[in-house]
CSV table of C-alpha atoms in Angstrom, one decimal:
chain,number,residue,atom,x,y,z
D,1,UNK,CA,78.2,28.8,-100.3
D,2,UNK,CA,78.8,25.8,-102.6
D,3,UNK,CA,79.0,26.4,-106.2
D,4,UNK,CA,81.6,25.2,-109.0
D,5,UNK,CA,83.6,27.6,-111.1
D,6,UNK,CA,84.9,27.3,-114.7
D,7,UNK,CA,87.1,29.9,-115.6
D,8,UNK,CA,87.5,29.5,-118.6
D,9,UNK,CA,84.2,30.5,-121.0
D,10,UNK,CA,85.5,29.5,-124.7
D,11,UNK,CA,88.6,27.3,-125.2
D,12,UNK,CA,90.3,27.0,-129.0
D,13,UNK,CA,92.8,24.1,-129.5
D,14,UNK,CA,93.9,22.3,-132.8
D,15,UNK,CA,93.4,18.8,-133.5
D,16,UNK,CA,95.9,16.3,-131.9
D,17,UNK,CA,96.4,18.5,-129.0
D,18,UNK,CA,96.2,18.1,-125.7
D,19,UNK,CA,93.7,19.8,-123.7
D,20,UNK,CA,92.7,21.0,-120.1
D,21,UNK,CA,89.7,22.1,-118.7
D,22,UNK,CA,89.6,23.9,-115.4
D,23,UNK,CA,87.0,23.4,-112.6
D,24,UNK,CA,87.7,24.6,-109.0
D,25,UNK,CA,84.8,23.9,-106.3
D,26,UNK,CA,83.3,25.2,-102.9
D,27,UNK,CA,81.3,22.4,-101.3
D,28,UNK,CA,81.2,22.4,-97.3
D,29,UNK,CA,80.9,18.2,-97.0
D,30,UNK,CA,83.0,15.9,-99.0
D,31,UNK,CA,82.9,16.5,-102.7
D,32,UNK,CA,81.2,13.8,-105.2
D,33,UNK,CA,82.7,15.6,-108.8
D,34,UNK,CA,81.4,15.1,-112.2
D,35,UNK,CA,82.3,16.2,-115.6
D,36,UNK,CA,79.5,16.2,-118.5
D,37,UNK,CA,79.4,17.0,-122.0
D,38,UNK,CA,77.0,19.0,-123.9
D,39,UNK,CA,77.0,18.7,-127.7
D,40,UNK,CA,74.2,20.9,-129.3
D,41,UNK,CA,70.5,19.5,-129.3
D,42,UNK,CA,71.7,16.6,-127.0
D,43,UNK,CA,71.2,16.2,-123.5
D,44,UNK,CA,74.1,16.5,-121.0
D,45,UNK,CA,76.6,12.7,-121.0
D,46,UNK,CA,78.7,11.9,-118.3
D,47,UNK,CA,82.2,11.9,-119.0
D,48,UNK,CA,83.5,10.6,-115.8
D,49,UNK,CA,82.9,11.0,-111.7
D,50,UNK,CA,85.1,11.1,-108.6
D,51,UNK,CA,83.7,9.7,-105.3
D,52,UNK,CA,87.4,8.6,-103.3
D,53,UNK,CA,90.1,6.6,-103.4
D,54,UNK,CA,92.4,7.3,-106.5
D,55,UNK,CA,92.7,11.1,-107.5
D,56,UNK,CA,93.2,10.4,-111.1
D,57,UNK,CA,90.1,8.8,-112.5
D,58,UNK,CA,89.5,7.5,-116.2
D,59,UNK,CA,86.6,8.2,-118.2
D,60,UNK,CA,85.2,7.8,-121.4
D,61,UNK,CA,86.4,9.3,-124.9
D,62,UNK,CA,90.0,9.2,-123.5
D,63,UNK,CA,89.0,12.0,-121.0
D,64,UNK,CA,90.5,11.8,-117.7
D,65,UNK,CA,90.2,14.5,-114.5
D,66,UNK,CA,92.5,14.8,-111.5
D,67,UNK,CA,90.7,15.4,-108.1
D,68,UNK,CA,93.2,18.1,-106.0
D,69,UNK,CA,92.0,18.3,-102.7
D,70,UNK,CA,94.4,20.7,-101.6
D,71,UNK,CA,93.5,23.4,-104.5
D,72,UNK,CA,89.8,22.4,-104.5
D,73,UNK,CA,89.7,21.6,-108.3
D,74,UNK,CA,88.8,18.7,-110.6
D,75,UNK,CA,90.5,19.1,-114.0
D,76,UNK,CA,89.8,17.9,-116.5
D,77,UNK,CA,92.7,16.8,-119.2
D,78,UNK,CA,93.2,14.5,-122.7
D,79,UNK,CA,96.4,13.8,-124.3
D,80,UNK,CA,95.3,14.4,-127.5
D,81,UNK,CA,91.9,16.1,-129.1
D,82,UNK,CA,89.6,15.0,-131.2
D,83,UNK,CA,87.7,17.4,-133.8
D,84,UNK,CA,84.2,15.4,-132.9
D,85,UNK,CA,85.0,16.9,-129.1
D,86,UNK,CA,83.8,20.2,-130.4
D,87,UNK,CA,81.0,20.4,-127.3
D,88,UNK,CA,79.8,22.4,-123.9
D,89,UNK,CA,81.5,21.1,-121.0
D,90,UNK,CA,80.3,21.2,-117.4
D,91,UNK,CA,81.9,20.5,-113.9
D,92,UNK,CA,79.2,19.7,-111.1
D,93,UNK,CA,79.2,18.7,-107.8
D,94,UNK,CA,77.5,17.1,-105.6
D,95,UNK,CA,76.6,14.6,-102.3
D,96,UNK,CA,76.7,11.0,-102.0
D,97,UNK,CA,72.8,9.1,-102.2
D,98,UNK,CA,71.5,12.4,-103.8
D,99,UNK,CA,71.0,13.3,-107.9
D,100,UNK,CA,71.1,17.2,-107.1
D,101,UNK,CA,74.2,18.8,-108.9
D,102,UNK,CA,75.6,21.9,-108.7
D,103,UNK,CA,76.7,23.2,-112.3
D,104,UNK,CA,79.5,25.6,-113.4
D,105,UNK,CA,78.9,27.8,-116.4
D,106,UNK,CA,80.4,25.6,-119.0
D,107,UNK,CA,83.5,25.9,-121.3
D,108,UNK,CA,83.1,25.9,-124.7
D,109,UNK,CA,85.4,23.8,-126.5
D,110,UNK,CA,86.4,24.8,-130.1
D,111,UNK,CA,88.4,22.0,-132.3
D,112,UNK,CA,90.3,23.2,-135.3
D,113,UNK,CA,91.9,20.9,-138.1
H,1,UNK,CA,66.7,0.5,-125.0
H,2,UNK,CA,65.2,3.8,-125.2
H,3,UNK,CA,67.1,6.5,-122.8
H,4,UNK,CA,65.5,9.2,-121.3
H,5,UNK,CA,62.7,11.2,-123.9
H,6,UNK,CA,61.3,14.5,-123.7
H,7,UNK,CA,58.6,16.7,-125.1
H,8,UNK,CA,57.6,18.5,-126.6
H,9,UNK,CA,61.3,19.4,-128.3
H,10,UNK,CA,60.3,23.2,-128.2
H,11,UNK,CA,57.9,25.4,-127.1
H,12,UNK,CA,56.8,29.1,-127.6
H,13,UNK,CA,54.7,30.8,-124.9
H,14,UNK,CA,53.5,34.5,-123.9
H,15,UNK,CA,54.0,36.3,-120.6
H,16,UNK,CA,51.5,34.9,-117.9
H,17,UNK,CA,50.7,31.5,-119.8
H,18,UNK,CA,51.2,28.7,-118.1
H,19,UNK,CA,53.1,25.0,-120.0
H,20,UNK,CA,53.6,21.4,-119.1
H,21,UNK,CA,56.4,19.8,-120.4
H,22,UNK,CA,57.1,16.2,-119.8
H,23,UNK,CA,59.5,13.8,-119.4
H,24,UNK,CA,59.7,9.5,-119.5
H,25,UNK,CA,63.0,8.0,-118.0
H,26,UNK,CA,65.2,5.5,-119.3
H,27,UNK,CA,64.0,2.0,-118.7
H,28,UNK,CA,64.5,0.6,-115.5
H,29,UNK,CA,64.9,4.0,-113.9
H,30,UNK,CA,62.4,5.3,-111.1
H,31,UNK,CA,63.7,8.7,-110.0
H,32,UNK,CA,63.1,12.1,-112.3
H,33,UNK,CA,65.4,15.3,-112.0
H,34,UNK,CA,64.6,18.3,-113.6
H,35,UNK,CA,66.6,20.8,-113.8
H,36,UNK,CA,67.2,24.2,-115.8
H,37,UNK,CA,69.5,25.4,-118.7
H,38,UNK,CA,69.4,29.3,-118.9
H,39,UNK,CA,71.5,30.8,-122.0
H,40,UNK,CA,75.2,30.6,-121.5
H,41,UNK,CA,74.9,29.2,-117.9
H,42,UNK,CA,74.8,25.4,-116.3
H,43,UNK,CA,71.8,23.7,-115.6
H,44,UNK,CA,70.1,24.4,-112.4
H,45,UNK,CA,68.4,21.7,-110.2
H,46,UNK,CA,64.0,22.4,-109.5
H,47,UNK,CA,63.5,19.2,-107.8
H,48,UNK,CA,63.3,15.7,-107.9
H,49,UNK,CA,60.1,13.0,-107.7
H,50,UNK,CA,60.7,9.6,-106.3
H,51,UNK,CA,57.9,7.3,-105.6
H,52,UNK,CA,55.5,9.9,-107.1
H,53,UNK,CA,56.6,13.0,-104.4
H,54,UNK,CA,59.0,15.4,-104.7
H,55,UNK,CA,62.0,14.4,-102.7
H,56,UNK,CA,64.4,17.5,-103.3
H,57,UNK,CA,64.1,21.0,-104.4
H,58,UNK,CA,66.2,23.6,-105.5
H,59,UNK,CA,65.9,27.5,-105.3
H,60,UNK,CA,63.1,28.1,-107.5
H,61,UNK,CA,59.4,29.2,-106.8
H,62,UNK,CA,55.9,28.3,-106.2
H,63,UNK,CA,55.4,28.4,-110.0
H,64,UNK,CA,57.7,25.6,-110.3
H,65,UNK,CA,55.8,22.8,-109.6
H,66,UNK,CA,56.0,18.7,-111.0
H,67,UNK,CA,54.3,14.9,-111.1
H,68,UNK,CA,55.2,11.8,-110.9
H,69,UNK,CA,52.9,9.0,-112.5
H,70,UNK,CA,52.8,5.6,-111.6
H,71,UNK,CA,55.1,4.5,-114.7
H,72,UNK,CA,57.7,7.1,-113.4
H,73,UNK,CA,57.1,9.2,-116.1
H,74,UNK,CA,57.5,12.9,-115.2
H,75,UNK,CA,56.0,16.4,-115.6
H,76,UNK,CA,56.9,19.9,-114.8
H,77,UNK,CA,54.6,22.6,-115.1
H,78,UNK,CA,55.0,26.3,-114.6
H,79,UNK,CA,52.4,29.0,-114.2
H,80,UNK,CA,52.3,32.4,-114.9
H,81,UNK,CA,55.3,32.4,-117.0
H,82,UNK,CA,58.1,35.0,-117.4
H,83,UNK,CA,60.6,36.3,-119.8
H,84,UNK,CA,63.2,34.5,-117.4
H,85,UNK,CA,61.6,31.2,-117.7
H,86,UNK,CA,62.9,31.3,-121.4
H,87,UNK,CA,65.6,28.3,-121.1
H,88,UNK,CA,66.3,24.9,-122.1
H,89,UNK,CA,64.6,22.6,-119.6
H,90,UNK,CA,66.4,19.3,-119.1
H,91,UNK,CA,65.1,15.9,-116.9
H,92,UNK,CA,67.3,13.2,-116.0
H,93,UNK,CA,66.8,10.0,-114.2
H,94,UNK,CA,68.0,7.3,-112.2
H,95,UNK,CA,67.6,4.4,-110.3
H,96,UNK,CA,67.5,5.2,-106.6
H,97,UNK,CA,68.1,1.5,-105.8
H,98,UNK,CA,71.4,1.6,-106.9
H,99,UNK,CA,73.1,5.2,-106.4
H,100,UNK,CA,76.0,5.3,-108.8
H,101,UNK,CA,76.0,9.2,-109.4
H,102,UNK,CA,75.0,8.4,-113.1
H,103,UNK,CA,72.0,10.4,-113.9
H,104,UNK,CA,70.9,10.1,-117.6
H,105,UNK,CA,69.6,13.6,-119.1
H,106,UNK,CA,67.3,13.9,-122.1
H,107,UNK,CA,67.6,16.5,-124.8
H,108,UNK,CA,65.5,19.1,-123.3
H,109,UNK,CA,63.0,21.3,-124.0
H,110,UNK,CA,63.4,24.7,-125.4
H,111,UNK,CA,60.9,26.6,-123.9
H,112,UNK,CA,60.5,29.9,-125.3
H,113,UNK,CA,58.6,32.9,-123.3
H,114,UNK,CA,57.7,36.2,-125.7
């Protein structure tokens, strides 16, 4: 069955810290991977995606995820927090030519100063 | 450039009422997602209208049912509602010319079944 797993429910990390968020996925054909953000009363952004080639892809607000076919996951990782990175964030999968995702629960991401 | 708009923002409805919420895409975009934000859980796909029919659908039933109009705007309607249809429901859209993976989402609709 394909679906995408977030461990982790609620994360807490101070300001200037670095952060990862865990994703692990089950998808039978190849894996197109997204990462989207989720601040409250706002619709879900796109923080970054991973079709092929490079593992390590960029995306925006200094975020960047780490495609591991081996352990089926899509992390995703920055150096150094922000407190205005306080949101709901989502890992979703999905195929190539088609806009239907496949969602994990969320973390919620917690910033203190 | 206005990005994808939905409405109304929120909505309160009883048991076996029916509601229409709707949805205009970002400019230039021709395809309409809607998908389903349950409390405390990811949003889950209905189905998709492209070139006013629906092209995809998830896992949900006959109650679930959408339009597309000619301007690509979007609506989903569901009948004979239930508690469980109390969620936050999202559209997104994109340009099918062009597949990037990049769908934009709206703010949603809170829709609210007492």
């Amino acid at each position: 069955a394909q679906s995408v797993t977030q461990p982790d429910i609620h994360i807490t990390v101070s300001e200037g810290a670095s952060l990862e968020l865990r994703c692990n996925y089950s998808y039978g054909a190849t894996p197109y991977l997204f990462w989207y953000v989720q601040s409250p009363g706002q619709g879900l952004q796109l923080l970054l995606k991973y079709f092929s080639g490079d593992t390590l892809v960029q995306g925006i607000k200094g975020f960047e995820a780490e495609f591991k076919r081996s352990q089926s996951s899509f992390n995703l990782r920055k150096p150094s927090v922000h407190w205005s990175d306080a949101a709901e964030y989502f890992c979703a999968v999905g195929a190539r030519n088609t806009d239907k995702l496949i969602f994990g629960t969320g973390t919620r991401l917690q910033v203190f100063p | 450039d206005a990005g994808v708009t939905q409405s109304p923002t929120h909505l309160i409805k009883t048991r076996g009422q029916q509601v229409t919420l709707r949805c205009s895409p970002k400019s230039g975009h021709d395809t309409v997602s809607w998908y389903q934000q349950a409390l405390g859980q990811g949003p889950q796909f209905i189905f998709q209208y492209y070139e006013e029919e629906e092209r995809q659908r998830g896992n949900f039933p006959d109650r679930f049912s959408g339009h597309q109009f000619p301007n690509y705007s979007s609506e989903l309607n569901v009948n004979a509602l239930l508690l469980g249809d109390s969620a936050l429901y999202l559209c997104a859209s994109s340009f099918a010319g062009l597949w990037e993976g990049t769908q934009y989402f709206g703010p949603g609709t809170r829709l609210t079944v007492l």
